[in-house]
Coordinates of C-alpha atoms in Angstrom, one line a residue:
X1234 CA 46.9 87.6 -59.5
X1235 CA 45.2 88.3 -56.3
X1236 CA 42.7 90.7 -54.8
X1237 CA 45.0 93.5 -54.5
X1238 CA 46.2 93.3 -58.2
X1239 CA 42.7 92.8 -59.4
X1240 CA 41.6 96.1 -57.5
X1241 CA 44.6 98.0 -59.1
X1242 CA 43.8 96.7 -62.6
X1243 CA 40.2 97.9 -62.1
X1244 CA 41.5 101.2 -60.9
X1245 CA 43.8 101.7 -63.9
X1246 CA 40.7 101.0 -66.2
X1247 CA 38.8 103.7 -64.5
X1248 CA 41.6 106.3 -64.6
X1249 CA 42.1 105.5 -68.3
X1250 CA 38.5 105.8 -69.1
X1251 CA 38.3 109.3 -67.4
X1252 CA 41.3 110.6 -68.9
X1253 CA 44.0 110.5 -66.2
X1254 CA 47.7 109.4 -66.6
X1255 CA 49.0 106.6 -64.4
X1256 CA 52.4 105.2 -63.5
X1257 CA 52.6 101.7 -61.8
X1258 CA 55.6 101.1 -59.7
X1259 CA 55.5 97.4 -58.7
X1260 CA 57.6 94.3 -58.1
X1261 CA 58.6 92.5 -61.3
X1262 CA 59.7 89.0 -62.2
X1263 CA 59.6 89.2 -65.9
X1264 CA 57.5 91.1 -68.4
X1265 CA 54.0 92.3 -67.2
X1266 CA 51.3 90.3 -69.2
X1267 CA 48.3 92.2 -67.6
X1268 CA 46.4 94.7 -69.2
X1269 CA 47.5 97.9 -67.5
X1270 CA 45.1 100.1 -69.6
X1271 CA 47.6 102.5 -71.0
X1272 CA 49.6 103.1 -67.7
X1273 CA 53.3 103.3 -67.7
X1274 CA 55.0 100.7 -65.8
X1275 CA 58.3 100.6 -63.7
X1276 CA 58.8 97.0 -62.6
X1277 CA 61.6 96.7 -60.0
X1278 CA 63.8 93.8 -59.2
X1279 CA 62.3 91.5 -56.5
X1280 CA 62.7 88.4 -54.6
X1281 CA 60.1 85.9 -53.7
X1282 CA 58.9 85.6 -50.2
X1283 CA 60.3 82.7 -48.2
X1284 CA 58.0 79.9 -47.9
X1285 CA 55.4 81.9 -50.3
X1286 CA 57.2 82.5 -53.5
X1287 CA 53.9 83.6 -55.4
X1288 CA 54.4 86.9 -53.5
X1289 CA 57.3 88.9 -54.5
X1290 CA 59.0 91.7 -52.5
X1291 CA 60.9 94.6 -54.0
X1292 CA 63.5 96.2 -52.3
X1293 CA 64.3 99.5 -54.1
X1294 CA 66.3 102.6 -53.1
X1295 CA 64.0 105.5 -52.0
X1296 CA 66.3 107.6 -54.1
X1297 CA 65.3 105.6 -57.3
X1298 CA 61.5 106.0 -56.3
X1299 CA 61.9 109.6 -55.7
X1300 CA 63.4 109.9 -59.2
X1301 CA 60.6 107.9 -60.8
X1302 CA 58.1 109.9 -59.3
X1303 CA 59.8 113.2 -60.0
X1304 CA 60.2 112.5 -63.7
X1305 CA 56.3 111.6 -63.9
X1306 CA 55.3 114.6 -61.8
X1307 CA 52.1 112.8 -60.0
X1308 CA 49.3 114.8 -58.6
X1309 CA 48.8 112.0 -56.0
X1310 CA 50.7 108.7 -55.0
X1311 CA 48.4 105.8 -54.5
X1312 CA 50.1 103.0 -52.4
X1313 CA 48.0 99.8 -52.9
X1314 CA 48.4 97.4 -49.9
X1315 CA 51.5 99.4 -48.7
X1316 CA 54.2 97.5 -46.6
X1317 CA 57.7 97.4 -47.9
X1318 CA 57.6 99.1 -51.5
X1319 CA 54.7 101.2 -50.0
X1320 CA 56.7 102.2 -47.2
X1321 CA 59.6 103.6 -49.3
X1322 CA 56.7 105.2 -51.6
X1323 CA 55.5 107.3 -48.8
X1324 CA 58.8 108.7 -47.9
X1325 CA 59.4 109.3 -51.6
X1326 CA 56.2 111.2 -51.9
X1327 CA 57.0 113.2 -48.9
X1328 CA 60.3 114.3 -50.2
X1329 CA 58.5 115.7 -53.2
X1330 CA 55.5 117.2 -51.3
X1331 CA 53.1 115.1 -53.0
X1332 CA 49.8 113.8 -51.2
X1333 CA 49.6 110.1 -50.7
X1334 CA 46.6 107.8 -50.4
X1335 CA 47.5 104.5 -48.7
X1336 CA 44.9 101.6 -49.3
X1337 CA 44.8 99.0 -46.6
X1338 CA 44.0 95.8 -48.3
X1339 CA 46.1 93.2 -46.7
X1340 CA 46.1 92.3 -42.9
X1341 CA 49.9 91.8 -42.7
X1342 CA 49.7 91.6 -38.8
X1343 CA 47.3 88.8 -38.8
X1344 CA 49.4 87.2 -41.6
X1345 CA 52.5 87.4 -39.4
X1346 CA 50.8 85.8 -36.5
X1347 CA 49.6 83.1 -38.8
X1348 CA 53.0 82.2 -39.8
X1349 CA 54.2 82.1 -36.4
X1350 CA 57.5 83.9 -36.7
X1351 CA 58.4 85.1 -33.3
X1352 CA 58.1 88.6 -32.5
X1353 CA 57.1 89.6 -36.2
X1354 CA 53.5 90.5 -35.5
X1355 CA 54.3 93.6 -33.0
X1356 CA 56.9 94.7 -35.5
X1357 CA 54.3 94.6 -38.6
X1358 CA 52.0 96.5 -36.3
X1359 CA 54.3 99.2 -35.6
X1360 CA 55.2 99.4 -39.4
X1361 CA 51.6 99.5 -40.3
X1362 CA 50.9 102.3 -38.0
X1363 CA 53.8 104.3 -38.9
X1364 CA 53.2 103.9 -42.5
X1365 CA 49.6 104.9 -42.5
X1366 CA 49.9 107.7 -40.0
X1367 CA 52.5 109.1 -42.5
X1368 CA 50.1 108.9 -45.5
X1369 CA 47.9 111.8 -46.2
X1370 CA 44.9 109.7 -46.3
X1371 CA 44.1 106.1 -45.5
X1372 CA 41.3 104.2 -47.2
X1373 CA 39.9 101.1 -45.4
X1374 CA 37.9 98.6 -47.2
X1375 CA 35.4 97.7 -44.3
X1376 CA 34.2 98.9 -40.8
X1377 CA 36.2 96.0 -39.2
X1378 CA 39.5 97.1 -41.0
X1379 CA 39.0 100.9 -40.1
X1380 CA 38.4 99.9 -36.4
X1381 CA 41.9 97.8 -36.5
X1382 CA 43.5 100.8 -37.9
X1383 CA 41.9 103.4 -35.4
X1384 CA 43.4 101.1 -32.6
X1385 CA 46.8 101.4 -34.3
X1386 CA 46.3 105.2 -33.7
X1387 CA 45.9 105.8 -37.4
X1388 CA 43.8 109.0 -38.3
X1389 CA 42.3 110.3 -41.3
X1390 CA 40.6 106.8 -42.3
X1391 CA 37.8 107.0 -44.9
X1392 CA 35.9 103.9 -46.0
X1393 CA 36.4 102.7 -49.7
X1394 CA 35.2 99.5 -50.6
X1395 CA 35.6 97.3 -53.8
X1396 CA 33.7 97.1 -56.9
X1397 CA 32.4 93.8 -58.4
X1398 CA 32.2 92.9 -62.2
X1399 CA 28.6 92.1 -62.2
X1400 CA 28.7 91.3 -66.1
X1401 CA 31.4 88.7 -65.7
X1402 CA 30.2 87.2 -62.5
X1403 CA 26.4 86.4 -63.0
X1404 CA 24.1 83.7 -62.3
X1405 CA 23.5 82.9 -66.0
X1406 CA 27.1 81.6 -65.9
X1407 CA 26.0 78.4 -64.0
X1408 CA 27.0 75.3 -66.0
X1409 CA 25.5 71.6 -65.6
X1410 CA 28.3 70.4 -67.5
X1411 CA 30.8 71.8 -65.2
X1412 CA 29.0 70.5 -62.2
X1413 CA 28.6 67.1 -63.7
X1414 CA 32.5 67.0 -64.2
X1415 CA 33.3 68.0 -60.7
X1416 CA 30.6 66.0 -58.8
X1417 CA 27.5 65.0 -60.3
X1418 CA 24.2 65.0 -58.4
X1419 CA 25.8 66.5 -55.3
X1420 CA 25.3 70.1 -53.6
X1421 CA 28.6 71.9 -54.2
X1422 CA 30.2 73.9 -51.4
X1423 CA 33.0 75.8 -52.7
X1424 CA 35.8 78.0 -51.6
X1425 CA 37.7 80.4 -53.7
X1426 CA 41.0 82.1 -52.9
X1427 CA 44.7 81.6 -52.0
X1428 CA 45.7 78.3 -50.3
X1429 CA 47.9 79.8 -47.6
X1430 CA 47.7 79.6 -43.6
X1431 CA 46.0 83.0 -43.1
X1432 CA 42.7 81.8 -45.0
X1433 CA 42.2 79.0 -42.6
X1434 CA 40.9 76.7 -45.3
X1435 CA 41.7 73.7 -42.9
X1436 CA 38.8 74.8 -40.9
X1437 CA 36.4 73.3 -43.8
X1438 CA 37.5 69.8 -42.5
X1439 CA 34.5 70.1 -40.4
X1440 CA 32.2 70.0 -43.3
X1441 CA 33.3 66.4 -43.9
X1442 CA 30.4 63.9 -43.7
X1443 CA 27.4 66.3 -44.5
X1444 CA 25.2 64.0 -46.6
X1445 CA 25.0 65.0 -50.3
X1446 CA 27.7 67.7 -50.0
X1447 CA 30.8 68.0 -51.9
X1448 CA 33.5 70.5 -50.9
X1449 CA 35.3 72.2 -54.0
X1450 CA 38.5 74.2 -53.5
X1451 CA 39.3 76.7 -56.2
X1452 CA 42.7 78.2 -55.9
X1453 CA 46.3 77.3 -55.3
X1454 CA 49.2 78.4 -53.0
X1455 CA 51.8 77.2 -50.5
X1456 CA 49.5 75.2 -48.4
X1457 CA 47.8 73.1 -51.1
X1458 CA 49.6 69.7 -50.5
X1459 CA 48.8 69.9 -46.8
X1460 CA 45.2 70.8 -47.5
X1461 CA 44.9 67.8 -49.9
X1462 CA 45.7 65.6 -47.3
X1463 CA 43.4 67.3 -44.6
X1464 CA 40.7 67.3 -46.9
X1465 CA 40.7 63.9 -48.9
X1466 CA 37.2 64.2 -50.2
X1467 CA 37.3 67.6 -51.5
X1468 CA 37.9 68.5 -55.3
X1469 CA 40.9 70.8 -55.8
X1470 CA 40.5 72.6 -59.2
X1471 CA 43.8 74.7 -59.0
X1472 CA 43.8 78.3 -60.0
X1473 CA 41.0 79.6 -62.3
X1474 CA 40.8 83.0 -63.6
X1475 CA 38.4 85.2 -65.9
X1476 CA 35.5 83.3 -67.2
X1477 CA 36.6 80.0 -66.2
X1478 CA 36.3 81.4 -62.6
X1479 CA 33.0 83.0 -63.3
X1480 CA 31.5 79.6 -64.5
X1481 CA 33.0 77.8 -61.3
X1482 CA 31.7 80.4 -58.8
X1483 CA 28.1 80.6 -60.6
X1484 CA 28.0 76.6 -60.4
X1485 CA 28.4 76.4 -56.9
X1486 CA 25.4 75.8 -54.4
X1487 CA 27.1 77.6 -51.3
X1488 CA 30.1 79.8 -51.1
X1489 CA 31.9 79.4 -47.9
X1490 CA 35.0 81.5 -46.5
X1491 CA 36.5 80.8 -43.1
X1492 CA 39.3 83.4 -43.1
X1493 CA 39.1 85.8 -40.1
X1494 CA 41.8 88.1 -41.3
X1495 CA 40.3 89.5 -44.3
X1496 CA 40.1 93.3 -44.7
X1497 CA 37.4 93.1 -47.3
X1498 CA 36.9 89.6 -48.9
X1499 CA 36.3 90.1 -52.7
X1500 CA 35.4 86.7 -53.5
X1501 CA 32.2 87.1 -51.3
X1502 CA 31.3 89.8 -53.7
X1503 CA 31.9 87.8 -56.5
X1504 CA 29.8 84.7 -55.2
X1505 CA 27.2 87.2 -54.4
X1506 CA 27.1 88.6 -57.9
X1507 CA 27.0 85.0 -59.2
X1508 CA 23.7 84.5 -57.2
X1509 CA 25.3 82.1 -54.6
X1510 CA 24.6 82.4 -50.9
X1511 CA 27.7 82.7 -48.8
X1512 CA 28.7 81.4 -45.4
X1513 CA 31.4 83.3 -44.0
X1514 CA 33.0 84.0 -40.5
X1515 CA 31.5 86.9 -38.4
X1516 CA 34.9 88.6 -38.5
X1517 CA 36.5 91.2 -40.7
X1518 CA 35.5 92.2 -43.9
X1519 CA 32.6 89.8 -44.6
X1520 CA 30.6 91.4 -41.6
X1521 CA 30.0 94.4 -44.1
X1522 CA 29.2 92.2 -47.1
X1523 CA 26.9 89.3 -45.8
X1524 CA 23.5 90.0 -44.7
X1525 CA 22.7 87.1 -42.3
X1526 CA 19.4 85.3 -43.1
X1527 CA 19.1 87.5 -46.2
X1528 CA 21.8 86.6 -48.6
X1529 CA 23.7 84.1 -46.5
X1530 CA 24.9 83.4 -43.0
X1531 CA 27.7 84.8 -40.7
X1532 CA 28.8 82.1 -38.2
X1533 CA 30.6 82.8 -34.9
X1534 CA 34.2 83.1 -35.3
X1535 CA 36.2 80.1 -34.2
X1536 CA 33.0 78.0 -33.7
X1537 CA 33.4 75.4 -36.5
X1538 CA 30.2 73.5 -35.2
X1539 CA 28.4 76.7 -36.1
X1540 CA 30.0 76.7 -39.4
X1541 CA 28.8 73.3 -40.0
X1542 CA 25.3 73.9 -39.1
X1543 CA 25.0 77.2 -41.4
X1544 CA 26.3 75.2 -44.3
X1545 CA 24.1 72.1 -43.5
X1546 CA 21.1 74.6 -43.2
X1547 CA 21.6 75.8 -46.9
X1548 CA 22.7 72.6 -48.3
X1549 CA 19.5 71.0 -47.0
X1550 CA 17.1 73.8 -48.5
X1551 CA 17.2 74.5 -52.1
X1552 CA 14.4 77.1 -51.8
X1553 CA 16.3 79.0 -49.3
X1554 CA 19.4 78.7 -51.2
X1555 CA 17.5 80.1 -54.3
X1556 CA 15.9 83.1 -52.2
X1557 CA 19.3 83.8 -50.5
X1558 CA 20.8 83.7 -54.2
X1559 CA 18.3 86.1 -55.6
X1560 CA 18.8 88.7 -52.7
X1561 CA 22.6 88.4 -53.1
X1562 CA 22.6 89.3 -56.7
X1563 CA 20.4 92.3 -56.0
X1564 CA 22.5 93.6 -53.1
X1565 CA 25.7 94.0 -55.4
X1566 CA 24.0 95.8 -58.1
X1567 CA 25.2 99.1 -57.0
X1568 CA 28.6 98.2 -56.3
X1569 CA 30.1 98.8 -59.7
X1570 CA 33.7 99.7 -60.2
X1571 CA 32.6 102.6 -61.9
X1572 CA 31.2 104.2 -58.9
X1573 CA 34.0 103.0 -56.8
X1574 CA 36.4 104.7 -59.3
X1575 CA 34.7 108.0 -59.0
X1576 CA 34.9 107.7 -55.2
X1577 CA 38.7 107.1 -55.3
X1578 CA 39.2 110.0 -57.4
X1579 CA 37.2 112.1 -54.8
X1580 CA 39.5 110.8 -52.1
X1581 CA 42.5 111.7 -54.4
X1582 CA 41.0 115.4 -54.5
X1583 CA 40.8 115.3 -50.7
X1584 CA 44.3 114.2 -50.4
X1585 CA 45.6 117.1 -52.6
X1586 CA 43.6 119.5 -50.3
X1587 CA 44.9 118.0 -47.1
X1588 CA 48.7 117.9 -48.3
X1589 CA 49.0 121.8 -47.8
X1590 CA 47.4 121.7 -44.3
X1591 CA 49.9 119.0 -43.4
X1592 CA 52.8 121.0 -44.8
X1593 CA 51.6 124.1 -42.6
X1594 CA 51.3 122.2 -39.4
X1595 CA 54.0 123.4 -36.8
X1596 CA 53.6 120.0 -34.9
X1597 CA 51.8 116.9 -35.4
X1598 CA 49.7 115.2 -32.7
X1599 CA 47.5 111.8 -32.6
X1600 CA 45.0 113.5 -35.1
X1601 CA 45.5 115.9 -38.1
X1602 CA 42.9 118.3 -39.0
X1603 CA 40.4 117.2 -41.7
X1604 CA 39.9 119.2 -44.7
X1605 CA 38.1 122.5 -44.2
X1606 CA 34.3 121.7 -43.6
X1607 CA 32.1 122.3 -46.4
X1608 CA 29.7 125.2 -45.9
X1609 CA 26.6 123.6 -44.2
X1610 CA 24.3 126.0 -46.1
X1611 CA 25.8 124.4 -49.5
X1612 CA 24.7 121.0 -48.0
X1613 CA 21.0 122.0 -47.9
X1614 CA 21.2 122.8 -44.4
X1615 CA 18.5 125.2 -43.2
X1616 CA 19.3 128.9 -42.4
X1617 CA 20.7 129.0 -38.7
X1618 CA 17.9 129.1 -36.3
X1619 CA 19.6 130.3 -33.3
X1620 CA 18.4 133.6 -31.6
X1621 CA 20.7 133.6 -28.5
X1622 CA 24.3 133.3 -28.8
X1623 CA 27.0 133.4 -26.0
X1624 CA 30.7 133.7 -26.6
X1625 CA 33.3 132.3 -24.0
X1626 CA 36.9 132.5 -23.8
X1627 CA 40.0 134.8 -23.5
X1628 CA 41.4 137.9 -25.3
X1629 CA 40.9 136.6 -28.7
X1630 CA 37.2 136.3 -28.1
X1631 CA 37.2 139.5 -26.4
X1632 CA 38.6 140.8 -29.5
X1633 CA 41.9 142.4 -28.1
X1634 CA 43.7 144.2 -30.9
X1635 CA 40.8 144.6 -33.3
X1636 CA 40.1 148.3 -33.1
X1637 CA 38.4 148.4 -36.7
X1638 CA 35.8 151.1 -36.9
X1639 CA 35.1 151.1 -33.2
X1640 CA 36.0 154.0 -30.7
X1641 CA 39.4 154.2 -29.2
X1642 CA 39.8 151.9 -26.4
X1643 CA 36.9 149.5 -27.6
X1644 CA 37.5 146.2 -29.5
X1645 CA 35.3 144.1 -32.0
X1646 CA 36.8 140.7 -32.4
X1647 CA 35.8 137.7 -34.3
X1648 CA 32.7 136.6 -31.9
X1649 CA 31.3 140.3 -32.3
X1650 CA 31.5 139.8 -36.2
X1651 CA 30.1 136.2 -36.1
X1652 CA 27.0 137.7 -33.9
X1653 CA 26.3 140.2 -36.7
X1654 CA 26.5 137.6 -39.3
X1655 CA 24.3 135.1 -37.5
X1656 CA 21.9 138.1 -36.8
X1657 CA 22.0 139.0 -40.5
X1658 CA 21.1 135.4 -41.4
X1659 CA 17.8 135.7 -39.3
X1660 CA 16.2 138.5 -41.3
X1661 CA 12.6 138.4 -40.8
X1662 CA 12.9 135.8 -38.0
X1663 CA 12.6 137.8 -35.1
X1664 CA 15.4 139.6 -32.8
X1665 CA 18.8 138.1 -32.2
X1666 CA 20.6 138.5 -28.8
X1667 CA 24.3 138.2 -28.1
X1668 CA 26.4 137.9 -25.0
X1669 CA 30.1 138.0 -24.9
X1670 CA 31.6 136.7 -21.6
X1671 CA 35.3 136.4 -22.7
X1672 CA 37.9 138.4 -20.6
X1673 CA 41.6 138.5 -21.5
X1674 CA 44.1 136.1 -19.7
X1675 CA 41.4 133.8 -18.9
X1676 CA 42.1 130.0 -18.7
X1677 CA 40.4 126.7 -19.2
X1678 CA 39.4 126.7 -15.2
X1679 CA 37.9 130.2 -15.5
X1680 CA 35.7 129.3 -18.5
X1681 CA 34.5 126.1 -16.9
X1682 CA 34.0 127.4 -13.3
X1683 CA 32.8 131.1 -13.9
X1684 CA 31.9 131.7 -17.8
X1685 CA 29.7 128.2 -18.4
X1686 CA 27.4 128.6 -15.2
X1687 CA 26.8 132.4 -16.3
X1688 CA 26.2 131.2 -19.9
X1689 CA 23.8 128.6 -18.6
X1690 CA 21.8 131.1 -16.6
X1691 CA 21.3 133.1 -20.0
X1692 CA 19.7 129.9 -21.6
X1693 CA 21.6 130.2 -25.0
X1694 CA 20.8 128.3 -28.0
X1695 CA 24.4 128.5 -29.2
X1696 CA 27.8 128.9 -27.3
X1697 CA 31.1 129.4 -28.8
X1698 CA 34.2 128.1 -26.7
X1699 CA 37.7 129.2 -27.6
X1700 CA 40.2 128.8 -24.7
X1701 CA 43.4 127.1 -23.8
X1702 CA 46.1 129.1 -25.3
X1703 CA 47.0 130.8 -21.8
X1704 CA 47.2 127.4 -20.1
X1705 CA 49.3 125.8 -22.8
X1706 CA 52.0 128.6 -22.7
X1707 CA 52.6 127.9 -19.0
X1708 CA 55.5 125.5 -17.9
X1709 CA 54.4 121.8 -17.3
X1710 CA 51.1 122.4 -19.1
X1711 CA 49.2 119.0 -19.7
X1712 CA 47.0 119.3 -22.9
X1713 CA 45.2 116.1 -22.1
X1714 CA 44.2 117.1 -18.6
X1715 CA 43.2 120.8 -19.8
X1716 CA 40.9 119.0 -22.5
X1717 CA 39.4 116.8 -19.9
X1718 CA 38.7 119.7 -17.8
X1719 CA 37.1 121.5 -20.7
X1720 CA 35.1 118.4 -21.9
X1721 CA 33.2 118.5 -18.5
X1722 CA 32.0 122.1 -19.2
X1723 CA 31.1 121.2 -23.0
X1724 CA 29.1 118.4 -21.7
X1725 CA 27.1 120.6 -19.5
X1726 CA 26.3 123.0 -22.2
X1727 CA 25.3 120.1 -24.6
X1728 CA 23.1 118.6 -21.6
X1729 CA 21.4 122.0 -21.2
X1730 CA 20.4 121.7 -24.9
X1731 CA 23.0 124.2 -26.3
X1732 CA 24.7 123.9 -29.5
X1733 CA 28.4 124.3 -29.0
X1734 CA 30.8 125.8 -31.6
X1735 CA 34.3 124.5 -30.4
X1736 CA 37.2 126.4 -31.8
X1737 CA 40.8 125.1 -31.4
X1738 CA 43.4 127.4 -30.1
X1739 CA 46.3 128.5 -32.5
X1740 CA 49.7 129.9 -32.9
X1741 CA 51.3 132.3 -35.5
X1742 CA 53.6 130.6 -37.9
X1743 CA 56.8 131.9 -36.4
X1744 CA 59.8 130.1 -35.5
X1745 CA 59.5 131.0 -31.9
X1746 CA 56.0 129.5 -31.6
X1747 CA 57.6 126.0 -32.6
X1748 CA 58.5 125.6 -28.7
X1749 CA 54.7 125.3 -27.8
X1750 CA 53.6 123.9 -31.1
X1751 CA 53.6 120.1 -29.8
X1752 CA 51.4 121.3 -26.8
X1753 CA 48.9 123.1 -29.1
X1754 CA 48.7 120.2 -31.5
X1755 CA 48.0 117.6 -28.8
X1756 CA 45.3 119.8 -27.3
X1757 CA 43.7 120.3 -30.8
X1758 CA 43.8 116.6 -31.3
X1759 CA 41.8 116.1 -28.0
X1760 CA 39.5 118.9 -28.9
X1761 CA 38.6 116.9 -32.2
X1762 CA 37.8 114.0 -30.3
X1763 CA 35.8 115.8 -27.8
X1764 CA 33.7 117.5 -30.6
X1765 CA 32.8 114.1 -32.2
X1766 CA 31.9 112.6 -28.7
X1767 CA 29.6 115.5 -27.6
X1768 CA 28.2 116.3 -31.0
X1769 CA 29.7 119.8 -31.0
X1770 CA 30.5 121.8 -34.1
X1771 CA 34.4 121.9 -34.5
X1772 CA 36.2 125.1 -36.1
X1773 CA 39.4 123.2 -36.5
X1774 CA 41.8 126.1 -37.2
X1775 CA 44.6 123.7 -38.0
X1776 CA 42.8 123.2 -41.2
X1777 CA 43.1 126.9 -41.8
X1778 CA 46.9 127.6 -42.3
X1779 CA 46.3 131.1 -43.8
X1780 CA 45.4 132.1 -40.1
X1781 CA 49.0 131.4 -39.1
X1782 CA 50.3 134.1 -41.5
X1783 CA 51.9 136.8 -39.6
X1784 CA 50.0 139.4 -41.6
X1785 CA 47.0 138.1 -39.7
X1786 CA 48.5 139.1 -36.3
X1787 CA 49.0 142.3 -34.3
X1788 CA 52.5 143.8 -33.3
X1789 CA 52.4 142.1 -30.0
X1790 CA 52.6 138.8 -31.9
X1791 CA 50.1 137.0 -29.7
X1792 CA 46.8 138.5 -30.7
X1793 CA 45.0 138.8 -34.1
X1794 CA 44.6 142.2 -35.9
X1795 CA 41.3 142.9 -37.5
X1796 CA 42.0 141.0 -40.7
X1797 CA 42.6 137.9 -38.5
X1798 CA 39.5 138.4 -36.5
X1799 CA 37.5 138.8 -40.0
X1800 CA 38.8 135.8 -41.2
X1801 CA 38.1 133.7 -38.2
X1802 CA 34.6 135.0 -38.1
X1803 CA 33.7 134.2 -41.7
X1804 CA 35.2 130.7 -41.3
X1805 CA 33.1 130.1 -38.3
X1806 CA 30.0 131.5 -40.1
X1807 CA 30.6 129.0 -42.7
X1808 CA 30.8 126.0 -40.5
X1809 CA 27.7 127.1 -38.9
X1810 CA 25.7 127.4 -42.1
X1811 CA 25.6 131.2 -42.7
X1812 CA 24.3 131.6 -46.4
X1813 CA 26.9 132.9 -48.6
X1814 CA 29.4 133.5 -45.8
X1815 CA 32.3 133.0 -48.2
X1816 CA 31.1 135.7 -50.5
X1817 CA 30.4 138.0 -47.8
X1818 CA 33.7 137.5 -46.5
X1819 CA 35.3 138.4 -49.7
X1820 CA 33.2 141.6 -49.9
X1821 CA 34.0 142.4 -46.4
X1822 CA 37.8 142.0 -47.2
X1823 CA 37.6 144.2 -50.1
X1824 CA 35.5 147.0 -48.3
X1825 CA 38.5 147.0 -45.6
X1826 CA 41.5 146.5 -47.7
X1827 CA 43.1 150.0 -46.6
X1828 CA 42.5 148.7 -43.0
X1829 CA 44.7 145.5 -43.6
X1830 CA 47.9 146.9 -44.3
X1831 CA 50.3 144.4 -42.5
X1832 CA 51.5 145.7 -39.2
X1833 CA 55.3 146.4 -39.2
X1834 CA 57.2 144.0 -37.0
X1835 CA 58.7 145.9 -34.0
X1836 CA 62.6 145.6 -33.6
X1837 CA 63.1 142.8 -31.1
X1838 CA 64.2 145.1 -28.3
X1839 CA 61.1 147.3 -28.7
X1840 CA 58.8 144.2 -28.7
X1841 CA 60.7 143.0 -25.6
X1842 CA 60.1 146.2 -23.8
X1843 CA 56.5 147.1 -24.8
X1844 CA 55.0 143.7 -24.8
X1845 CA 57.0 140.8 -23.6
X1846 CA 58.5 142.3 -20.3
X1847 CA 55.1 143.6 -18.9
X1848 CA 53.6 140.3 -19.6
X1849 CA 56.6 138.5 -17.8
X1850 CA 56.5 141.0 -15.0
X1851 CA 52.6 140.1 -14.4
X1852 CA 53.6 136.4 -14.5
X1853 CA 56.2 137.0 -11.9
X1854 CA 53.8 138.7 -9.6
X1855 CA 50.8 136.5 -10.1
X1856 CA 48.8 139.1 -11.9
X1857 CA 47.1 139.0 -15.3
X1858 CA 46.1 141.5 -17.9
X1859 CA 42.4 140.7 -17.3
X1860 CA 42.5 141.4 -13.4
X1861 CA 39.5 143.6 -12.4
X1862 CA 38.0 143.6 -15.9
X1863 CA 34.6 142.4 -16.4
X1864 CA 33.0 141.0 -19.7
X1865 CA 32.1 143.5 -22.4
X1866 CA 28.7 142.0 -22.6
X1867 CA 27.7 140.3 -19.4
X1868 CA 24.1 140.2 -20.5
X1869 CA 22.3 140.0 -23.7
X1870 CA 22.5 142.9 -26.4
X1871 CA 20.0 142.9 -29.2
X1872 CA 21.6 142.8 -32.5
X1873 CA 19.6 144.0 -35.9
X1874 CA 21.1 143.2 -39.3
X1875 CA 20.9 146.9 -40.3
X1876 CA 22.0 148.5 -37.0
X1877 CA 25.5 149.9 -36.8
X1878 CA 26.0 149.2 -33.0
X1879 CA 24.2 146.8 -30.6
X1880 CA 21.9 148.2 -28.0
X1881 CA 21.1 146.7 -24.6
X1882 CA 17.9 144.9 -24.0
X1883 CA 15.3 146.9 -22.0

C-alpha cells in the first residue's frame, strides 16, 4: 500500500459505481488481497527493487501487454504512476490506437537523486519526458508537478488532484487512550509515510529538545533502522492502515512532512481532514495544499531552523492549533473522491477526442494541438461585439480557388465568409465593416511590415492572421525565427487594443506533403505559445484533421476549394463565439452540396505542366503570383446580414 495504490483503488471504486468496466495490469507477488471493486486483474511476475523490496517492478513483454489490452478492448488506458510497466503500457496502447492517460504521481527523478546512483537521474528525466510526451494526455497532481513536467518538454498537461476520504479521516477519531499509550501529557507531532531516503524524515531530528513535544513516526520502510538511531526519542509505530491510521492521525496535535520531492502528498490532505494543522516544506505538492497562517505553515525548503520554529509555534499555542485545525477540515470538504472521479472520466473523454487528432498529424513538434475549442457562445460568452474586422495573410485568406457564387475572376474565401457570419451575429447592433488586406504569395515579412501597419491605420477591433506557408516551403526555412518575426506584429496589434485570431498554417494530407510536415508542425507549436503569451484567440488547424482531406483542396493541391473555405470559416466562427455557428455551417453545407463535388485529381503530368512548372519558373526568376496585385478590400466595406454583396463605405 502507498499513495499510488490508494489512488488506484479509489478510481476503481468510482468506475464500478458509475458502471464502467476496468482491467488492472500490475506487478504481483502473490494473490491480490485488496478490494479491486469488480475489476479484472492481470498480475505480472515481478522482482523487488534492490534496497527497497516493498516496491516491485514488473518486466512484461510489450507483446503480452498488447494481447491483454486487445482482449479487453479498452476505450482508454490509464497509466498509474508510469515508469517501467507504464512505459511498456503506452507502447501497447499506441500499437492498438487506444488513447492513454498518464498520471504523474511519483517524482522518480528526485528519487534517483536521493538514492545517489551516478548517472541515473538524467536517464530517469529523459525516460519520464519521453513517456509522458508519448501519452495522449498527462495528469499532474499539483502546480509544482505540472511545472516540472513542462520544464521537461511535456505537453498536454492537466491538473488532477486527489480526493480524500473525509468520512474515515475526521476529527472525531481523536483518541485520548491512543495518546496516553504513545506519550501521555505531551504535544504529539507526527509524520506519516514511507521511511525512505526521498522522504527526508531525518530532517525531523531538528525537532529534538522542543519542550513538551514528542515526535511520532507512523510508517515503515528501508530507512527505519537508521531513523530509529537518528531519532532516539521518537515513537515509531510501524505501518498503520485503515481506521487504525485514521485514529492515529486525528490524535496528533501537529502533522509534519519534510519531503521536498512530493508531487502531491496525500497524507497532508488526510491530516487536514482529521482536523490537524500541518507544517510542510514550501516545495512540491504541499504548496497547493497548505494555506500558510490558515491551516498550517510552509517553511522555507532546506531551512531546518524555520521548520523547528514553525513546529514550536503551533506546539506552544493550543488555540492556534484549534483554529488551524478547524480551517483545515473545512478546506477539504469539497475534495471528495466522487468529484475527482468525475473529473478523471472527463479527462478520459478528452483523451478519446485527442487520439484521432494525434493519429492524423503529419508530424509531431514540441506541442500538439489541444481538443477543438468549445464554442465560446456555448460557454455563456456574449455575442461577438466587433464592428470592424481586418483579415491579413496570403492566398488562402485572399480566397484563391473559392469561386463559389461570385462572378468569374473573383474569389470569396474563408475570411469573407467569416465576415458575413460576424455581421449576421450583430443583427440590430449597428453596421459591420470589413477589410481584407491578404494577397497571394505574401510571406511573414510582408504581413509584419506592410499589412499590419495598414491594418493599424484602420483601427480594427478584430484582426485575423493566417500566414507562413509561403515561407515554410522555402529551402532552409527556420520555423522558430519566422514565428519570432510574426510575434512582433501580433504584439503590435494587441498593444493597439485589437483582438487577434491567429490561425495555424496547414497542409493537405498527401504523401508528398510529409517532406514539409515537420516545419509546419514546429511553426504551429510556436504559434500556440505566441497565442497563449499574447492573449490571442487560436484557431489550431492541427486539431481539425478534416481540413487535410484532399476533398477540401482544389486541383492545384495547394489551395482550398469552396468546401474547405466554408469549413475553415465556420470553425473560426465557433472559436470567436458566433451563436449557432455549427448549425449554420451544417445548413450552409447542405445548401451547397451540389457545389462540393470533389475535384478530380489531375494526372501528374498535367498537374506538373499547369501548376507546378509555372510556380517553379516564378521561383527561379524571383517573381511571385502576387506581383502587381493589390488587396481586394484595401479599405473597409460595409456588410449587412441580408445583403448579397458588400458595398463600399461612402
